[in-house]
CSV table of C-alpha atoms and ligand atoms in Angstrom, one decimal:
chain,number,residue,atom,x,y,z
K,1,VAL,CA,-0.8,17.3,-21.8
K,2,LEU,CA,2.4,19.0,-20.0
K,3,THR,CA,2.2,19.9,-16.3
K,4,PRO,CA,4.5,22.5,-15.5
K,5,GLU,CA,4.3,22.0,-11.8
K,6,VAL,CA,3.4,19.4,-9.9
K,7,ALA,CA,1.7,20.1,-7.2
K,8,GLY,CA,-1.7,18.7,-5.7
K,9,VAL,CA,-0.6,15.1,-6.0
K,10,ILE,CA,-2.7,12.5,-5.1
K,11,VAL,CA,-1.3,8.8,-4.2
K,12,VAL,CA,-3.6,5.9,-4.5
K,13,LYS,CA,-2.9,2.8,-3.2
K,14,CYS,CA,-4.9,-0.1,-4.7
K,15,SER,CA,-5.3,-3.5,-2.9
K,16,GLY,CA,-4.5,-6.9,-4.6
K,17,SER,CA,-8.0,-7.7,-4.3
K,18,GLY,CA,-11.6,-6.7,-4.4
K,19,ILE,CA,-10.4,-3.5,-6.6
K,20,ASP,CA,-12.4,-2.3,-9.7
K,21,ARG,CA,-8.6,-1.7,-11.9
K,22,GLN,CA,-10.8,-0.3,-14.9
K,23,ALA,CA,-13.3,2.0,-12.3
K,24,VAL,CA,-9.3,3.4,-10.5
K,25,CYS,CA,-8.1,4.0,-14.0
K,26,ASP,CA,-11.0,5.8,-15.5
K,27,ASP,CA,-10.9,8.2,-11.8
K,28,VAL,CA,-7.2,8.3,-12.8
K,29,ALA,CA,-8.4,9.9,-16.1
K,30,ARG,CA,-10.6,12.4,-14.9
K,31,LEU,CA,-8.2,13.7,-11.9
K,32,ARG,CA,-5.4,14.4,-14.7
K,33,ALA,CA,-7.7,15.7,-16.9
K,34,ARG,CA,-8.7,18.4,-14.2
K,35,GLY,CA,-4.9,18.8,-13.4
K,36,GLU,CA,-4.7,16.9,-10.3
K,37,PRO,CA,-1.7,14.1,-11.0
K,38,VAL,CA,-2.0,10.7,-10.0
K,39,VAL,CA,0.6,8.3,-8.6
K,40,LEU,CA,-0.7,4.8,-8.1
K,41,VAL,CA,0.6,2.3,-5.8
K,42,HIS,CA,-0.4,-1.2,-5.8
K,43,GLY,CA,0.2,-5.0,-4.3
K,44,GLY,CA,-1.4,-7.8,-5.1
K,45,GLY,CA,-2.5,-10.4,-2.6
K,46,SER,CA,-4.2,-12.9,-4.6
K,47,GLU,CA,-2.2,-12.7,-7.7
K,48,ILE,CA,0.9,-13.3,-5.6
K,49,ASP,CA,-0.7,-16.3,-3.8
K,50,GLU,CA,-2.1,-18.0,-6.7
K,51,LEU,CA,1.5,-17.9,-8.4
K,52,LEU,CA,3.3,-19.0,-5.4
K,53,GLY,CA,0.9,-22.0,-5.3
K,54,ALA,CA,1.4,-22.6,-8.9
K,55,LEU,CA,5.4,-22.8,-8.2
K,56,GLY,CA,4.4,-25.2,-5.5
K,57,HIS,CA,4.9,-22.9,-2.6
K,58,GLU,CA,2.1,-22.3,0.5
K,59,PRO,CA,1.8,-18.2,0.9
K,60,GLU,CA,2.9,-18.1,4.8
K,61,TYR,CA,2.1,-14.9,7.3
K,62,TYR,CA,3.3,-13.9,10.5
K,63,THR,CA,2.6,-11.3,13.1
K,64,SER,CA,5.0,-9.0,15.3
K,65,PRO,CA,5.0,-9.5,18.7
K,66,SER,CA,3.6,-5.4,18.5
K,67,GLY,CA,0.2,-7.2,15.8
K,68,VAL,CA,1.2,-6.4,12.4
K,69,THR,CA,0.8,-9.4,10.2
K,70,SER,CA,3.0,-9.3,7.2
K,71,ARG,CA,3.6,-12.0,4.3
K,72,ARG,CA,6.3,-14.3,5.3
K,73,SER,CA,9.3,-13.4,2.8
K,74,THR,CA,11.8,-16.1,1.7
K,75,ALA,CA,13.6,-15.6,-1.6
K,76,PRO,CA,11.8,-17.3,-3.5
K,77,VAL,CA,8.6,-15.7,-2.3
K,78,VAL,CA,10.4,-12.5,-3.0
K,79,ASP,CA,10.8,-13.6,-6.2
K,80,ALA,CA,7.4,-15.1,-6.8
K,81,MET,CA,6.0,-11.7,-5.2
K,82,THR,CA,8.4,-9.8,-7.6
K,83,MET,CA,6.9,-11.8,-10.7
K,84,ALA,CA,3.2,-11.4,-9.7
K,85,LEU,CA,3.7,-7.5,-9.4
K,86,THR,CA,5.6,-6.8,-12.5
K,87,GLY,CA,3.9,-9.5,-14.7
K,88,ARG,CA,0.5,-9.7,-13.9
K,89,VAL,CA,-0.6,-6.8,-11.8
K,90,LYS,CA,1.1,-4.0,-13.1
K,91,PRO,CA,0.3,-4.6,-16.8
K,92,SER,CA,-3.4,-4.8,-16.1
K,93,PHE,CA,-3.1,-1.6,-14.7
K,94,LEU,CA,-1.0,0.1,-17.5
K,95,ARG,CA,-3.7,-1.5,-19.9
K,96,HIS,CA,-6.6,0.4,-18.4
K,97,LEU,CA,-4.8,3.5,-17.9
K,98,LEU,CA,-3.6,3.8,-21.9
K,99,ALA,CA,-6.6,2.4,-22.7
K,100,CYS,CA,-8.2,6.1,-21.0
K,101,ASP,CA,-5.4,7.6,-22.8
K,102,VAL,CA,-3.4,8.0,-19.8
K,103,PRO,CA,0.8,7.5,-20.4
K,104,ALA,CA,1.6,5.4,-17.5
K,105,VAL,CA,4.8,4.2,-16.9
K,106,GLY,CA,5.3,0.6,-14.5
K,107,LEU,CA,7.8,0.5,-11.9
K,108,THR,CA,9.2,-1.0,-8.7
K,109,GLY,CA,11.1,0.5,-6.2
K,110,ILE,CA,14.6,-1.5,-7.8
K,111,ASP,CA,13.8,0.7,-11.0
K,112,GLY,CA,16.2,3.9,-11.0
K,113,GLY,CA,16.6,2.7,-7.1
K,114,LEU,CA,13.1,4.5,-6.4
K,115,LEU,CA,12.7,3.0,-3.1
K,116,ARG,CA,15.6,2.3,-0.6
K,117,ALA,CA,14.5,0.1,2.3
K,118,ARG,CA,16.5,-1.1,5.6
K,119,ARG,CA,16.6,-4.9,5.9
K,120,LYS,CA,14.5,-6.1,8.9
K,121,PRO,CA,17.8,-7.9,10.8
K,122,ALA,CA,16.5,-10.7,12.6
K,123,VAL,CA,12.1,-10.5,12.1
K,124,ARG,CA,10.7,-11.3,15.8
K,125,ALA,CA,7.7,-13.4,15.1
K,126,VAL,CA,4.8,-15.2,16.8
K,127,VAL,CA,3.6,-18.6,15.1
K,128,GLY,CA,1.4,-20.7,16.9
K,129,GLY,CA,1.6,-18.4,20.0
K,130,ARG,CA,5.5,-19.3,20.1
K,131,ARG,CA,7.9,-16.4,19.8
K,132,LEU,CA,10.7,-17.1,16.7
K,133,SER,CA,13.2,-15.7,15.2
K,134,LEU,CA,13.0,-15.6,11.3
K,135,ARG,CA,16.7,-15.1,10.0
K,136,ASP,CA,15.6,-15.5,6.3
K,137,GLU,CA,13.5,-13.2,6.2
K,138,LEU,CA,13.7,-10.7,3.3
K,139,SER,CA,11.8,-7.9,3.9
K,140,GLY,CA,12.3,-4.5,5.2
K,141,ARG,CA,10.9,-1.1,6.1
K,142,ILE,CA,11.3,2.3,3.5
K,143,THR,CA,13.9,4.6,4.7
K,144,ARG,CA,14.2,6.9,0.9
K,145,VAL,CA,11.9,7.2,-1.6
K,146,ASP,CA,13.5,9.1,-4.7
K,147,GLY,CA,10.9,11.5,-5.4
K,148,GLY,CA,12.6,13.4,-8.1
K,149,LEU,CA,12.1,10.1,-10.4
K,150,LEU,CA,8.9,10.5,-9.6
K,151,ARG,CA,8.0,14.4,-10.2
K,152,SER,CA,10.0,14.3,-13.2
K,153,LEU,CA,7.6,11.6,-14.6
K,154,LEU,CA,4.4,13.7,-13.6
K,155,ARG,CA,5.7,16.5,-14.7
K,156,VAL,CA,5.6,15.7,-18.3
K,157,GLY,CA,2.3,14.0,-17.7
K,158,ILE,CA,3.2,10.1,-17.0
K,159,THR,CA,1.3,8.1,-14.3
K,160,PRO,CA,3.4,6.2,-12.1
K,161,VAL,CA,2.4,2.8,-11.4
K,162,LEU,CA,4.4,1.7,-8.6
K,163,SER,CA,4.9,-1.5,-6.1
K,164,PRO,CA,7.2,-3.4,-3.9
K,165,PRO,CA,9.9,-4.8,-4.0
K,166,ALA,CA,12.5,-2.4,-2.5
K,167,LEU,CA,16.7,-2.3,-2.2
K,168,ASP,CA,18.0,-2.8,0.6
K,169,GLU,CA,21.5,-1.1,1.8
K,170,HIS,CA,23.5,-3.7,0.1
K,171,GLY,CA,21.0,-3.4,-3.1
K,172,GLU,CA,19.7,-6.7,-2.2
K,173,VAL,CA,15.7,-6.8,-3.4
K,174,VAL,CA,13.4,-7.0,-0.5
K,175,ASN,CA,9.6,-7.4,0.3
K,176,VAL,CA,8.2,-4.2,2.0
K,177,ASN,CA,4.4,-3.8,3.1
K,178,ALA,CA,2.6,-1.6,-0.1
K,179,ASP,CA,0.1,0.3,2.6
K,180,ARG,CA,3.8,1.8,3.8
K,181,VAL,CA,5.3,2.4,0.1
K,182,ALA,CA,2.3,4.2,-0.6
K,183,ALA,CA,2.6,6.5,2.7
K,184,ALA,CA,6.6,7.3,2.2
K,185,VAL,CA,5.6,8.3,-1.6
K,186,ALA,CA,3.1,10.6,-0.5
K,187,VAL,CA,4.8,11.9,2.5
K,188,ALA,CA,8.1,12.1,-0.3
K,189,LEU,CA,5.7,14.1,-3.0
K,190,GLY,CA,3.9,16.5,-0.4
K,191,ALA,CA,0.9,15.0,-1.5
K,192,ARG,CA,-2.3,16.8,-1.0
K,193,ALA,CA,-4.2,13.2,-0.5
K,194,LEU,CA,-3.5,9.1,0.3
K,195,VAL,CA,-6.6,7.3,-0.8
K,196,PHE,CA,-6.4,3.7,0.1
K,197,LEU,CA,-8.7,1.4,-1.7
K,198,ALA,CA,-9.5,-1.9,-0.5
K,199,SER,CA,-12.1,-4.5,-0.7
K,200,VAL,CA,-13.8,-3.4,3.2
K,201,ALA,CA,-15.7,0.1,2.9
K,202,GLY,CA,-13.3,1.4,5.1
K,203,VAL,CA,-11.8,0.8,8.4
K,204,LEU,CA,-14.9,-1.4,10.7
K,205,ALA,CA,-15.6,-1.3,14.2
K,206,ASP,CA,-16.2,-5.0,13.6
K,207,VAL,CA,-14.8,-6.8,10.7
K,208,ARG,CA,-17.5,-9.1,10.1
K,209,VAL,CA,-20.2,-6.5,10.0
K,210,PRO,CA,-19.8,-4.3,6.8
K,211,ALA,CA,-22.4,-1.7,7.8
K,212,SER,CA,-19.8,-0.8,11.0
K,213,LEU,CA,-18.1,1.6,8.8
K,214,LEU,CA,-16.3,4.3,11.1
K,215,PRO,CA,-16.6,7.5,9.2
K,216,VAL,CA,-13.1,8.7,11.4
K,217,VAL,CA,-10.9,6.8,13.4
K,218,THR,CA,-8.1,8.9,15.2
K,219,LEU,CA,-4.7,7.6,15.2
K,220,GLY,CA,-2.5,8.9,18.3
K,221,GLY,CA,0.0,7.5,21.1
K,222,PRO,CA,2.5,4.5,19.9
K,223,ARG,CA,-0.3,1.7,19.8
K,224,VAL,CA,-2.3,1.4,16.6
K,225,ALA,CA,-2.4,-2.3,16.4
K,226,MET,CA,-5.9,-3.9,16.2
K,227,PRO,CA,-5.5,-8.0,17.5
K,228,GLY,CA,-6.5,-10.4,14.9
K,229,SER,CA,-6.9,-7.7,12.4
K,230,GLY,CA,-4.9,-9.0,9.2
K,231,GLY,CA,-3.4,-6.7,7.0
K,232,MET,CA,-5.5,-3.2,8.8
K,233,THR,CA,-3.0,-2.8,11.3
K,234,ALA,CA,-0.3,-2.2,8.5
K,235,LYS,CA,-2.8,0.3,6.8
K,236,LEU,CA,-3.1,2.3,9.7
K,237,LEU,CA,0.3,2.0,10.3
K,238,ALA,CA,0.9,3.6,6.9
K,239,CYS,CA,-1.7,6.5,7.4
K,240,ARG,CA,-0.4,7.8,10.8
K,241,GLU,CA,3.0,7.6,8.7
K,242,ALA,CA,1.5,9.6,5.9
K,243,LEU,CA,0.0,12.3,8.4
K,244,GLU,CA,3.2,12.7,10.5
K,245,GLY,CA,4.9,13.3,7.9
K,246,GLY,CA,2.1,16.0,6.8
K,247,VAL,CA,-0.3,14.6,4.1
K,248,GLY,CA,-3.3,17.1,4.3
K,249,GLU,CA,-5.8,14.3,3.4
K,250,VAL,CA,-5.8,10.2,4.2
K,251,ARG,CA,-8.6,7.9,3.8
K,252,VAL,CA,-9.4,4.2,3.3
K,253,ALA,CA,-12.2,3.6,1.5
K,254,CYS,CA,-14.1,0.7,-1.0
K,255,GLY,CA,-12.6,0.0,-3.9
K,256,GLU,CA,-15.5,-1.9,-5.8
K,257,ASN,CA,-17.5,1.4,-6.1
K,258,ARG,CA,-18.5,2.7,-9.6
K,259,SER,CA,-16.2,5.9,-8.7
K,260,PRO,CA,-13.3,4.7,-6.3
K,261,VAL,CA,-11.3,7.5,-6.1
K,262,LEU,CA,-13.6,9.8,-6.8
K,263,ALA,CA,-16.1,8.7,-4.1
K,264,ALA,CA,-13.1,8.6,-1.3
K,265,LEU,CA,-12.2,11.9,-2.4
K,266,ALA,CA,-15.8,13.3,-1.5
K,267,GLY,CA,-15.7,12.2,1.7
K,268,GLY,CA,-16.3,8.1,0.8
K,269,GLY,CA,-15.2,5.6,3.6
K,270,THR,CA,-13.2,6.5,6.8
K,271,SER,CA,-11.5,9.6,7.0
K,272,MET,CA,-8.2,9.4,9.2
K,273,VAL,CA,-7.2,11.4,11.7
K,274,LEU,CA,-4.2,12.4,13.9
K,275,GLN,CA,-4.5,13.4,17.0
K,276,GLY,CA,-2.4,13.9,20.7
K,277,GLU,CA,-1.3,11.0,22.9
K,278,THR,CA,-4.8,10.5,23.8
K,279,ALA,CA,-6.9,9.1,21.3
K,280,SER,CA,-5.9,5.4,19.7
K,281,VAL,CA,-7.6,2.9,17.6
K,282,GLU,CA,-7.7,0.2,20.6
K,283,GLY,CA,-11.3,-1.0,21.4
K,284,VAL,CA,-11.8,-1.5,17.6
K,285,ASP,CA,-13.0,-5.4,17.0
K,286,GLY,CA,-10.7,-6.6,14.4
K,287,HIS,CA,-11.4,-10.3,13.9
K,288,GLY,CA,-10.0,-10.9,10.7
B,1,ADP,N1,-11.5,-3.2,11.7
B,1,ADP,C1,-11.2,-3.6,10.7
B,1,ADP,N2,-12.0,-2.9,9.2
B,1,ADP,C2,-11.4,-3.1,8.4
B,1,ADP,N3,-11.0,-4.2,7.9
B,1,ADP,C3,-10.2,-5.1,8.4
B,1,ADP,C4,-10.4,-5.2,9.8
B,1,ADP,N4,-9.9,-5.9,10.8
B,1,ADP,C5,-9.2,-6.9,9.5
B,1,ADP,N5,-9.4,-6.0,8.2
B,1,ADP,C6,-9.1,-6.7,7.1
B,1,ADP,O1,-8.5,-6.1,6.6
B,1,ADP,C7,-8.1,-6.4,5.3
B,1,ADP,C8,-7.1,-5.3,4.7
B,1,ADP,O2,-5.8,-5.6,4.7
B,1,ADP,P1,-4.9,-6.4,3.6
B,1,ADP,O3,-5.6,-7.5,3.6
B,1,ADP,O4,-3.8,-6.0,4.1
B,1,ADP,O5,-5.6,-5.8,2.3
B,1,ADP,P2,-4.7,-4.7,1.4
B,1,ADP,O6,-3.3,-4.5,2.2
B,1,ADP,O7,-4.6,-5.7,-0.2
B,1,ADP,O8,-5.5,-4.0,1.2
B,1,ADP,C9,-9.5,-6.3,5.1
B,1,ADP,O9,-9.7,-6.8,3.3
B,1,ADP,C10,-10.2,-6.9,6.0
B,1,ADP,O10,-10.6,-8.7,5.8
B,2,MG,MG1,-2.1,-4.9,3.5
């Protein structure tokens, strides 16, 4: 099926774990059949940890002073991460998509220079209550997305399956947060919706209580940090970036449902909305 226009793109970001990949891909096929093109963005949390372990590295995380938790990305970690994403996670999405007759192509930010990032110079981190400066950290913040390349693929009916890493300003490979990749891609494509599928039902008022799903979270003000929230703070930042960039609908929803993307688009999970400087998500108890 040739898609003459690339309007109404839906960006779906899949967590590294707790996602029914087959079900996600079935939904991508259904949406595509309705003329709604999808860009899949993925990370690979558990697969990265597994490969790191097999290569003799302990997975490490650090928290920025503003409360965002990130994977510690030294050179061997970026290497292993790239191998896990391109060698394990991405092929599984591609296999499922091809099995439901969706032509799909796997990409990282390196392919075609698709994702450009600015390397974080000396990352400030809190480790065991002490503030440290991590000089060998190879991670960055997205500065540019080649929307033209993604649109070219979508226009001929190909579903891009995209993941970190990205290239920095010197052409070096750097890790970037997959949630923020999804947000940047959604903004670059003028996506109509961005859906984050996770191993939780959405944003929870108390992460220890699965039934405490918040149907709506209002993002506003400079702070979106949820103390102790693991990767959820980065997700909330990504949601805010997408909304501020004009993406109409942004949701965080469960990736384990039978039809996770359609269920989210039908109103499942948490709807993220933007408000002035007054509201924020502070007060959410995010012990992760
Ligand atoms: N208030 C909260 N609501 C939902 N999830 C939360 C909350 N606080 C912490 N989390 C944790 O954040 C995780 C999602 O972020 P992350 O681990 O980075 O996963 P991914 O980026 O792969 O989706 C959830 O699996 C959950 O354990
Ligand atoms: Mg994450």
